[in-house]
Short mmCIF file of C-alpha atoms in Angstrom, two decimals:
data_model
loop_
_atom_site.label_atom_id
_atom_site.label_comp_id
_atom_site.label_asym_id
_atom_site.label_seq_id
_atom_site.Cartn_x
_atom_site.Cartn_y
_atom_site.Cartn_z
CA MET E 1 28.09 -8.01 35.51
CA THR E 2 25.42 -6.98 37.99
CA THR E 3 23.21 -9.88 39.06
CA ILE E 4 19.49 -9.64 39.61
CA ASP E 5 17.31 -11.10 42.37
CA VAL E 6 14.62 -12.83 40.33
CA SER E 7 12.54 -13.67 43.41
CA ALA E 8 12.39 -9.98 44.28
CA VAL E 9 11.42 -9.18 40.68
CA ARG E 10 8.52 -11.64 40.93
CA THR E 11 7.11 -9.77 43.94
CA ARG E 12 7.58 -6.40 42.26
CA PHE E 13 5.47 -7.04 39.12
CA THR E 14 2.05 -8.54 38.52
CA GLY E 15 2.98 -9.35 34.92
CA GLN E 16 4.63 -12.60 33.87
CA ILE E 17 8.26 -13.21 34.87
CA VAL E 18 10.32 -15.79 32.96
CA ALA E 19 13.83 -16.65 34.20
CA PRO E 20 16.42 -19.36 33.48
CA GLY E 21 15.02 -22.74 34.51
CA ASP E 22 11.38 -21.69 34.06
CA ASP E 23 9.06 -23.40 31.60
CA GLY E 24 8.92 -21.26 28.51
CA TYR E 25 12.33 -19.65 29.03
CA ASP E 26 13.80 -20.98 25.80
CA ARG E 27 10.79 -19.83 23.82
CA ALA E 28 10.90 -16.42 25.49
CA ARG E 29 14.50 -15.90 24.40
CA THR E 30 14.14 -17.26 20.86
CA LEU E 31 14.03 -14.77 17.98
CA PHE E 32 12.46 -15.10 14.56
CA TYR E 33 15.87 -15.03 12.88
CA GLY E 34 18.43 -17.74 13.61
CA GLY E 35 22.08 -17.36 14.56
CA PHE E 36 21.41 -15.93 18.02
CA ASP E 37 21.62 -17.69 21.39
CA PRO E 38 21.00 -14.99 24.02
CA LYS E 39 20.42 -15.95 27.64
CA PRO E 40 18.73 -13.03 29.40
CA ALA E 41 18.76 -12.79 33.18
CA VAL E 42 15.01 -12.25 33.16
CA VAL E 43 12.14 -11.71 30.73
CA ILE E 44 9.37 -9.48 32.07
CA ARG E 45 5.97 -9.18 30.40
CA PRO E 46 4.34 -6.13 31.99
CA SER E 47 0.60 -5.98 32.50
CA ASP E 48 0.21 -2.24 31.81
CA PRO E 49 2.20 0.91 30.96
CA ALA E 50 2.91 1.59 34.65
CA GLU E 51 4.69 -1.77 34.86
CA VAL E 52 6.59 -0.90 31.68
CA ALA E 53 7.86 2.13 33.57
CA GLY E 54 8.76 -0.19 36.45
CA VAL E 55 10.86 -2.43 34.19
CA ILE E 56 12.67 0.62 32.86
CA ALA E 57 13.36 1.70 36.45
CA LEU E 58 14.70 -1.78 37.24
CA ALA E 59 17.13 -1.53 34.32
CA ARG E 60 18.36 1.83 35.59
CA GLU E 61 18.76 0.52 39.14
CA THR E 62 20.68 -2.61 38.19
CA GLY E 63 22.65 -1.22 35.26
CA LEU E 64 21.72 -4.29 33.23
CA ASP E 65 21.24 -3.95 29.49
CA LEU E 66 17.61 -3.53 28.48
CA ALA E 67 16.05 -5.05 25.35
CA VAL E 68 12.51 -4.26 24.23
CA ARG E 69 10.63 -7.01 22.43
CA CYS E 70 7.43 -6.79 20.41
CA GLY E 71 7.38 -9.56 17.79
CA GLY E 72 11.05 -10.62 18.00
CA HIS E 73 11.78 -9.91 14.32
CA SER E 74 14.89 -7.76 14.77
CA ILE E 75 17.37 -8.80 12.08
CA ALA E 76 20.22 -7.75 14.37
CA GLY E 77 18.83 -9.66 17.37
CA HIS E 78 18.09 -6.49 19.36
CA SER E 79 14.84 -7.92 20.78
CA VAL E 80 16.69 -10.02 23.40
CA VAL E 81 19.90 -9.38 25.33
CA ASP E 82 22.39 -11.81 26.83
CA GLY E 83 22.58 -11.44 30.62
CA GLY E 84 20.22 -8.49 30.67
CA ILE E 85 16.53 -7.62 31.03
CA VAL E 86 14.01 -8.26 28.26
CA LEU E 87 10.93 -6.05 28.40
CA ASP E 88 8.48 -8.18 26.41
CA LEU E 89 5.30 -6.37 25.43
CA ALA E 90 3.44 -9.58 24.53
CA HIS E 91 0.71 -9.08 27.15
CA LEU E 92 -0.21 -5.55 26.04
CA ARG E 93 -2.88 -6.54 23.54
CA ALA E 94 -5.79 -4.14 23.98
CA ILE E 95 -7.40 -2.86 20.79
CA ALA E 96 -10.23 -0.36 20.33
CA VAL E 97 -11.69 0.39 16.89
CA ASP E 98 -13.76 3.52 16.27
CA VAL E 99 -15.70 2.80 13.08
CA ASP E 100 -17.20 6.29 12.76
CA GLU E 101 -13.83 7.99 13.23
CA ARG E 102 -12.03 5.25 11.25
CA THR E 103 -9.30 4.97 13.85
CA VAL E 104 -7.89 2.30 16.11
CA TRP E 105 -5.92 2.41 19.34
CA ALA E 106 -3.73 -0.69 19.42
CA GLN E 107 -1.26 -1.79 22.09
CA THR E 108 2.17 -2.83 20.89
CA GLY E 109 2.04 -6.45 22.04
CA LEU E 110 -0.20 -7.05 19.03
CA THR E 111 1.12 -8.26 15.71
CA ALA E 112 0.43 -6.83 12.27
CA GLY E 113 -1.81 -9.82 11.61
CA ASP E 114 -3.77 -9.26 14.84
CA VAL E 115 -4.59 -5.66 14.02
CA THR E 116 -5.23 -6.34 10.34
CA LYS E 117 -7.83 -8.99 11.17
CA ALA E 118 -9.53 -6.92 13.87
CA VAL E 119 -10.07 -3.84 11.71
CA ALA E 120 -10.97 -5.89 8.61
CA GLU E 121 -14.05 -7.14 10.47
CA ARG E 122 -15.31 -3.57 10.06
CA GLY E 123 -14.25 -3.30 6.40
CA LEU E 124 -11.21 -1.19 7.35
CA ALA E 125 -7.45 -1.52 6.89
CA ILE E 126 -4.09 -0.16 8.02
CA GLY E 127 -0.91 -1.02 6.14
CA PHE E 128 2.04 -2.52 8.01
CA GLY E 129 4.61 -4.62 6.16
CA ASP E 130 4.42 -7.99 4.44
CA THR E 131 4.59 -10.35 7.45
CA GLY E 132 1.67 -10.91 9.80
CA THR E 133 3.78 -12.12 12.75
CA VAL E 134 5.85 -8.94 13.09
CA GLY E 135 5.06 -6.77 16.14
CA ILE E 136 3.37 -3.45 15.40
CA GLY E 137 5.70 -1.61 17.81
CA GLY E 138 8.87 -2.43 15.93
CA ILE E 139 7.58 -2.07 12.40
CA THR E 140 5.80 1.22 13.14
CA THR E 141 8.66 2.94 14.95
CA GLY E 142 10.93 2.00 12.02
CA GLY E 143 8.57 3.20 9.28
CA GLY E 144 6.43 0.41 7.85
CA VAL E 145 6.73 -0.29 4.10
CA GLY E 146 4.29 -2.88 2.81
CA TYR E 147 1.36 -3.87 0.66
CA LEU E 148 -0.61 -0.62 1.03
CA SER E 149 2.25 1.90 1.06
CA ARG E 150 1.86 3.32 -2.45
CA LYS E 151 -1.87 3.89 -1.87
CA TYR E 152 -2.08 4.94 1.79
CA GLY E 153 1.52 5.74 2.71
CA MET E 154 3.83 4.08 5.18
CA THR E 155 2.56 2.94 8.56
CA ILE E 156 4.01 6.06 10.20
CA ASP E 157 2.00 8.24 7.80
CA ASN E 158 -1.14 6.85 9.41
CA VAL E 159 -0.09 7.33 13.04
CA LEU E 160 -2.22 9.97 14.78
CA ALA E 161 -0.90 9.60 18.33
CA ALA E 162 1.15 7.36 20.58
CA GLU E 163 1.64 6.50 24.24
CA VAL E 164 5.34 6.46 25.11
CA VAL E 165 7.08 5.45 28.33
CA THR E 166 10.35 7.36 28.52
CA ALA E 167 13.68 6.52 30.14
CA ASP E 168 12.77 8.46 33.30
CA GLY E 169 9.50 6.55 33.68
CA GLN E 170 7.06 9.16 32.41
CA ILE E 171 4.02 7.90 30.51
CA LEU E 172 3.44 10.47 27.79
CA GLN E 173 0.59 10.89 25.34
CA VAL E 174 2.19 12.34 22.21
CA ASP E 175 0.79 13.73 18.97
CA ALA E 176 1.29 16.69 16.65
CA ASP E 177 0.44 19.13 19.47
CA SER E 178 1.74 17.34 22.57
CA HIS E 179 5.48 16.59 22.68
CA PRO E 180 5.68 17.11 18.89
CA ASP E 181 9.43 16.40 18.68
CA LEU E 182 8.98 13.02 20.35
CA PHE E 183 5.98 12.30 18.12
CA TRP E 184 8.13 13.11 15.08
CA ALA E 185 11.00 10.90 16.30
CA VAL E 186 8.98 7.75 17.08
CA ARG E 187 7.66 7.80 13.52
CA GLY E 188 10.71 6.27 11.88
CA GLY E 189 13.45 6.75 14.48
CA GLY E 190 13.12 3.25 15.92
CA GLY E 191 13.09 2.37 19.62
CA ASN E 192 15.63 5.03 20.61
CA PHE E 193 13.33 7.36 22.54
CA GLY E 194 11.21 5.21 24.81
CA VAL E 195 8.85 2.26 24.81
CA VAL E 196 5.74 2.88 22.75
CA THR E 197 2.91 1.02 24.49
CA ARG E 198 0.15 1.89 22.03
CA PHE E 199 -0.47 3.68 18.75
CA LYS E 200 -3.52 5.42 17.34
CA TYR E 201 -3.82 4.74 13.60
CA GLN E 202 -5.91 6.24 10.83
CA LEU E 203 -7.85 3.50 9.05
CA HIS E 204 -9.08 3.24 5.46
CA GLU E 205 -12.11 1.60 3.90
CA LEU E 206 -10.91 -1.49 2.06
CA PRO E 207 -13.51 -4.25 1.65
CA GLU E 208 -11.25 -6.33 -0.62
CA VAL E 209 -8.05 -6.30 -2.65
CA VAL E 210 -6.71 -8.17 -5.66
CA GLY E 211 -3.74 -9.95 -4.21
CA GLY E 212 -1.59 -13.01 -3.84
CA MET E 213 1.47 -14.65 -5.35
CA LEU E 214 2.44 -14.66 -9.02
CA LEU E 215 5.28 -17.00 -10.02
CA LEU E 216 7.06 -16.27 -13.31
CA PRO E 217 10.26 -17.52 -14.94
CA ALA E 218 13.19 -15.23 -14.12
CA THR E 219 14.74 -13.76 -17.24
CA PRO E 220 16.25 -10.27 -17.27
CA GLU E 221 13.38 -9.08 -19.49
CA VAL E 222 10.70 -10.51 -17.19
CA VAL E 223 12.25 -9.09 -14.01
CA HIS E 224 12.88 -5.69 -15.59
CA GLY E 225 9.39 -5.64 -17.08
CA PHE E 226 7.73 -6.58 -13.77
CA ILE E 227 9.53 -3.78 -11.93
CA ARG E 228 8.90 -1.24 -14.72
CA GLU E 229 5.18 -2.02 -15.03
CA ALA E 230 4.66 -1.98 -11.27
CA ALA E 231 6.44 1.36 -10.85
CA ALA E 232 4.33 2.91 -13.62
CA ALA E 233 1.04 1.41 -12.41
CA PRO E 234 -1.60 3.34 -10.47
CA GLU E 235 -0.65 3.74 -6.83
CA GLU E 236 -3.30 1.24 -5.79
CA LEU E 237 -0.75 -1.41 -6.83
CA SER E 238 2.09 -2.34 -4.48
CA VAL E 239 4.34 -5.29 -5.28
CA ILE E 240 7.34 -7.13 -3.87
CA VAL E 241 9.43 -8.77 -6.59
CA ASN E 242 11.59 -11.59 -5.22
CA VAL E 243 14.09 -13.24 -7.57
CA MET E 244 15.21 -16.55 -6.09
CA PRO E 245 15.45 -20.30 -6.71
CA ALA E 246 12.01 -21.89 -7.05
CA PRO E 247 11.06 -23.54 -3.73
CA PRO E 248 10.13 -27.25 -3.58
CA MET E 249 6.43 -26.49 -3.10
CA PRO E 250 3.59 -28.67 -4.41
CA PHE E 251 2.47 -26.02 -6.92
CA VAL E 252 5.97 -25.77 -8.47
CA PRO E 253 6.63 -28.32 -11.26
CA GLU E 254 9.50 -30.68 -10.53
CA HIS E 255 11.60 -29.45 -13.46
CA VAL E 256 11.32 -25.81 -12.27
CA ARG E 257 12.39 -26.36 -8.67
CA GLY E 258 15.78 -24.85 -7.94
CA SER E 259 15.84 -22.68 -11.07
CA LEU E 260 15.51 -18.90 -10.78
CA VAL E 261 11.97 -17.60 -10.65
CA VAL E 262 10.20 -14.33 -9.95
CA LEU E 263 8.07 -14.78 -6.85
CA GLY E 264 5.91 -11.68 -7.01
CA LEU E 265 3.70 -10.67 -4.10
CA VAL E 266 0.96 -8.46 -5.48
CA CYS E 267 -1.66 -6.25 -3.81
CA TYR E 268 -4.07 -4.00 -5.72
CA ALA E 269 -6.08 -1.90 -3.25
CA GLY E 270 -9.12 -1.33 -5.44
CA PRO E 271 -11.98 -2.98 -7.35
CA ALA E 272 -11.32 -6.40 -8.86
CA GLU E 273 -12.11 -5.39 -12.43
CA GLU E 274 -9.66 -2.49 -12.33
CA GLY E 275 -7.04 -4.67 -10.67
CA ALA E 276 -7.25 -7.25 -13.44
CA LYS E 277 -6.62 -4.55 -16.04
CA VAL E 278 -3.64 -3.12 -14.15
CA LEU E 279 -2.10 -6.57 -13.69
CA ALA E 280 -2.63 -7.67 -17.30
CA PRO E 281 0.72 -6.28 -18.58
CA ILE E 282 2.59 -8.06 -15.77
CA ARG E 283 0.81 -11.36 -16.40
CA ALA E 284 1.62 -10.97 -20.11
CA LEU E 285 5.39 -10.85 -19.47
CA ALA E 286 5.57 -14.67 -19.50
CA GLU E 287 3.42 -17.74 -19.03
CA PRO E 288 2.94 -17.93 -15.25
CA ILE E 289 4.31 -20.97 -13.46
CA ALA E 290 1.66 -20.34 -10.80
CA ASP E 291 -0.91 -17.57 -10.42
CA PHE E 292 -2.70 -17.21 -7.10
CA VAL E 293 -3.63 -13.54 -7.56
CA ARG E 294 -7.37 -13.07 -7.09
CA PRO E 295 -9.95 -10.94 -5.23
CA ILE E 296 -9.42 -11.56 -1.52
CA THR E 297 -9.88 -9.80 1.81
CA TYR E 298 -6.81 -7.87 2.91
CA PRO E 299 -5.98 -10.17 5.87
CA GLU E 300 -5.51 -13.01 3.36
CA MET E 301 -2.31 -11.27 2.26
CA PHE E 302 -0.86 -12.60 5.54
CA PRO E 303 -1.00 -16.44 5.45
CA GLU E 304 -1.61 -18.31 8.68
CA GLY E 305 1.47 -19.76 10.37
CA GLU E 306 4.02 -17.99 8.19
CA GLY E 307 7.18 -20.08 8.31
CA GLY E 308 6.11 -21.99 11.43
CA GLU E 309 7.63 -21.88 14.92
CA GLU E 310 10.65 -23.91 13.86
CA PHE E 311 11.55 -21.60 10.97
CA HIS E 312 14.51 -19.44 12.03
CA PRO E 313 16.39 -18.35 8.90
CA THR E 314 20.01 -17.28 9.15
CA ALA E 315 21.33 -15.09 6.36
CA ALA E 316 23.71 -12.35 5.35
CA SER E 317 21.72 -9.41 4.03
CA ARG E 318 21.87 -5.80 2.91
CA THR E 319 19.17 -3.18 2.37
CA LEU E 320 19.58 -0.20 0.03
CA PHE E 321 17.81 2.20 -2.30
CA ALA E 322 18.12 2.61 -6.05
CA ASP E 323 16.95 5.43 -8.29
CA GLU E 324 17.19 3.35 -11.47
CA LEU E 325 16.99 -0.37 -12.25
CA ASP E 326 17.68 -0.70 -15.96
CA LEU E 327 17.95 -3.90 -17.98
CA PRO E 328 21.79 -4.15 -17.94
CA ARG E 329 21.82 -3.81 -14.15
CA ILE E 330 19.09 -6.43 -13.76
CA THR E 331 20.97 -8.74 -16.12
CA GLN E 332 24.10 -8.53 -13.97
CA ILE E 333 22.15 -9.22 -10.78
CA LEU E 334 20.46 -12.28 -12.29
CA GLU E 335 23.81 -13.67 -13.41
CA ARG E 336 25.14 -13.33 -9.86
CA LEU E 337 22.01 -15.05 -8.53
CA ARG E 338 22.43 -17.86 -11.07
CA THR E 339 26.07 -18.52 -10.08
CA ALA E 340 25.80 -17.79 -6.34
CA PRO E 341 27.46 -20.21 -3.87
CA ALA E 342 24.45 -20.45 -1.55
CA PRO E 343 21.63 -22.89 -2.32
CA MET E 344 19.13 -20.23 -1.20
CA ARG E 345 19.64 -16.57 -2.14
CA VAL E 346 17.31 -13.76 -3.09
CA THR E 347 17.28 -10.24 -4.43
CA GLN E 348 14.10 -8.33 -3.66
CA PHE E 349 12.86 -5.25 -5.50
CA ARG E 350 10.18 -2.95 -4.10
CA PRO E 351 8.89 -0.09 -6.31
CA LEU E 352 8.08 2.86 -4.05
CA GLY E 353 6.59 6.25 -4.94
CA GLY E 354 2.89 7.03 -4.77
CA ALA E 355 1.68 8.17 -1.35
CA ILE E 356 5.12 7.51 0.16
CA SER E 357 6.67 10.25 -1.95
CA ARG E 358 3.97 12.83 -1.27
CA VAL E 359 5.20 13.28 2.31
CA ALA E 360 8.09 15.69 2.92
CA ASP E 361 11.44 14.19 3.94
CA ASP E 362 11.40 16.15 7.21
CA ALA E 363 7.78 15.37 8.16
CA THR E 364 8.83 12.15 9.90
CA ALA E 365 12.13 10.49 10.81
CA TYR E 366 12.01 8.47 7.57
CA ALA E 367 13.95 10.66 5.13
CA HIS E 368 13.93 8.67 1.86
CA ARG E 369 10.61 9.79 0.44
CA GLY E 370 11.82 10.45 -3.09
CA ARG E 371 13.58 7.12 -3.66
CA ALA E 372 12.21 5.05 -6.52
CA PHE E 373 13.12 1.54 -5.37
CA MET E 374 14.08 -0.35 -2.24
CA VAL E 375 16.34 -3.36 -2.85
CA ASN E 376 17.18 -6.14 -0.38
CA VAL E 377 19.83 -8.77 -1.04
CA ALA E 378 20.19 -11.92 1.08
CA SER E 379 22.19 -15.14 1.04
CA PHE E 380 21.29 -17.86 3.49
CA LEU E 381 24.00 -19.55 5.54
CA ASP E 382 24.69 -23.29 5.62
CA GLY E 383 26.65 -22.85 8.85
CA PRO E 384 28.90 -20.31 10.61
CA ASP E 385 31.84 -21.12 8.34
CA THR E 386 29.92 -19.88 5.28
CA ARG E 387 29.20 -16.42 6.69
CA ALA E 388 32.24 -14.60 5.28
CA GLU E 389 31.67 -15.97 1.79
CA ARG E 390 27.94 -15.15 1.83
CA GLU E 391 28.49 -11.65 3.22
CA GLN E 392 30.95 -10.88 0.43
CA TRP E 393 28.52 -12.14 -2.19
CA VAL E 394 25.78 -9.94 -0.72
CA LEU E 395 28.01 -6.85 -0.72
CA ASP E 396 29.14 -7.39 -4.30
CA THR E 397 25.60 -7.98 -5.53
CA ALA E 398 24.24 -4.99 -3.64
CA ALA E 399 26.92 -2.79 -5.18
CA ILE E 400 25.48 -3.53 -8.64
CA ALA E 401 21.95 -2.58 -7.57
CA GLU E 402 22.76 0.50 -5.51
CA ASN E 403 22.68 3.87 -7.27
CA GLY E 404 21.82 7.38 -6.23
CA ALA E 405 22.59 8.63 -2.73
CA PRO E 406 23.51 5.99 -0.12
CA GLY E 407 20.55 5.03 2.03
CA ALA E 408 19.09 2.32 4.21
CA TYR E 409 15.69 1.36 5.62
CA VAL E 410 16.17 0.95 9.35
CA ASN E 411 13.78 -1.99 9.75
CA PHE E 412 15.92 -4.09 7.41
CA LEU E 413 19.30 -3.20 8.90
CA GLY E 414 21.28 -5.88 10.68
CA ASP E 415 24.28 -5.28 12.89
CA ASP E 416 25.69 -2.90 10.26
CA GLY E 417 27.39 -0.31 12.48
CA PRO E 418 27.13 3.46 12.89
CA ALA E 419 27.93 4.34 9.27
CA ARG E 420 24.78 2.61 8.03
CA ALA E 421 22.75 4.21 10.83
CA ARG E 422 23.76 7.56 9.35
CA GLU E 423 22.63 6.32 5.92
CA ALA E 424 19.25 5.44 7.43
CA TYR E 425 18.99 8.94 8.91
CA PRO E 426 20.82 11.33 6.59
CA GLY E 427 21.77 14.94 7.19
CA ALA E 428 19.39 17.08 9.18
CA THR E 429 17.30 14.06 10.19
CA TRP E 430 20.22 12.62 12.16
CA GLU E 431 20.96 15.94 13.86
CA ARG E 432 17.36 16.42 14.93
CA LEU E 433 17.11 12.84 16.20
CA THR E 434 20.22 13.25 18.37
CA GLN E 435 18.66 16.37 19.92
CA VAL E 436 15.42 14.52 20.69
CA LYS E 437 17.48 11.66 22.10
CA ARG E 438 19.33 14.04 24.42
CA GLN E 439 16.01 15.35 25.73
CA TYR E 440 14.25 12.02 26.31
CA ASP E 441 17.08 9.49 26.79
CA PRO E 442 20.27 11.40 27.66
CA ASP E 443 22.00 8.31 29.11
CA ASN E 444 21.20 6.15 26.05
CA LEU E 445 19.32 3.58 28.11
CA PHE E 446 17.56 2.48 24.91
CA HIS E 447 20.63 1.49 22.92
CA ARG E 448 19.70 -1.99 21.73
CA ASN E 449 18.51 -0.76 18.35
CA VAL E 450 19.99 0.95 15.32
CA ASN E 451 21.35 3.40 17.81
CA ILE E 452 21.14 7.17 17.74
CA PRO E 453 23.38 8.54 20.51
CA PRO E 454 22.29 11.69 22.33
CA ALA E 455 23.76 14.95 21.10
CA SER E 456 26.73 16.01 23.20
#
């Protein structure tokens, strides 16, 4: 392996350099998800896009693997690389809101929570995912499915322009008219085509939402009813239906803890009175164990200190799409959850549709616009020796849920291999992405991702 002269790197960049032995090195190499112990040769936090280009040049010169980090939430651990160079965007945090135009330019060292709070001060919103600590660079380049998706579309549907530093060091301003193929590819194609240093987003007026957590007992009828009602509701309603053992939280009665519950995360992007009417059929499915759904500001959908710095979950997981989730299928999934070997396991259902489905499959690199549901299955590990058992349980459970054409959402893929990459980018989408890759990254410098190799 090529070594790197860290002292020379320190003189080359004005941004922060973190190397083995430095204070903060362990934190700089730690990811959100557990199970990884990478030891990069150097972590570089550039001060501007020109220094981003310089880090890319350093990777080319040394031949060391390059990882790009925004929020460090990569399920596969792509945000850091053992023995290589980590390009950490944490210091690129400029944000500029144009209230009249209802747009924002935001650098990709910001998190979803950072941007959400900044624009909310002006009564505006942009939808990312469901976690405030995720970096906007990673979630946006992968698509962005979250609390506002059925109303305002995915994050990529609200991207107006981007600044991209390519493998050859160019700093490009891309939009529908300038470098349109690259603009198309970075909206859903992941980090395969360069380092996005800032995005311009379309914003929406959203003074408040009806949102929060609704905890219900998990019977097949309740789970099926929740999913059915949410899918049929006005598109202002987006929900995430988690079926899992009840956590040992203060608001959960002692006798309920550990039994299966529906932990529903609810967001109605409209007036409170209308939201109450839309949510009434869901609340009527069963007597709630806890009901924290109320009129709130949109940033309150992202609690402060989610998980905490010491929370690094390790799990086997699988993401998929389903066209139908009928009662017999739900019943089978709940039985598998009830008898699962892992103390903590979850199956998550996300009704899609609405604004997501009104965009053509070929308009962006996300090609699953017509799918009705996204499903995610996870089983947490008790140690390395439980991985094989938990992975098999996840695969068998996912097989019950999956129906319709195979598919995957790239932001939820782990180290699943090239076959699942093709499921994330089916048919013509894959072919077009490989062509764009050949143009902008012919040597596959950016390969620590769900990789799309350049067309031969």
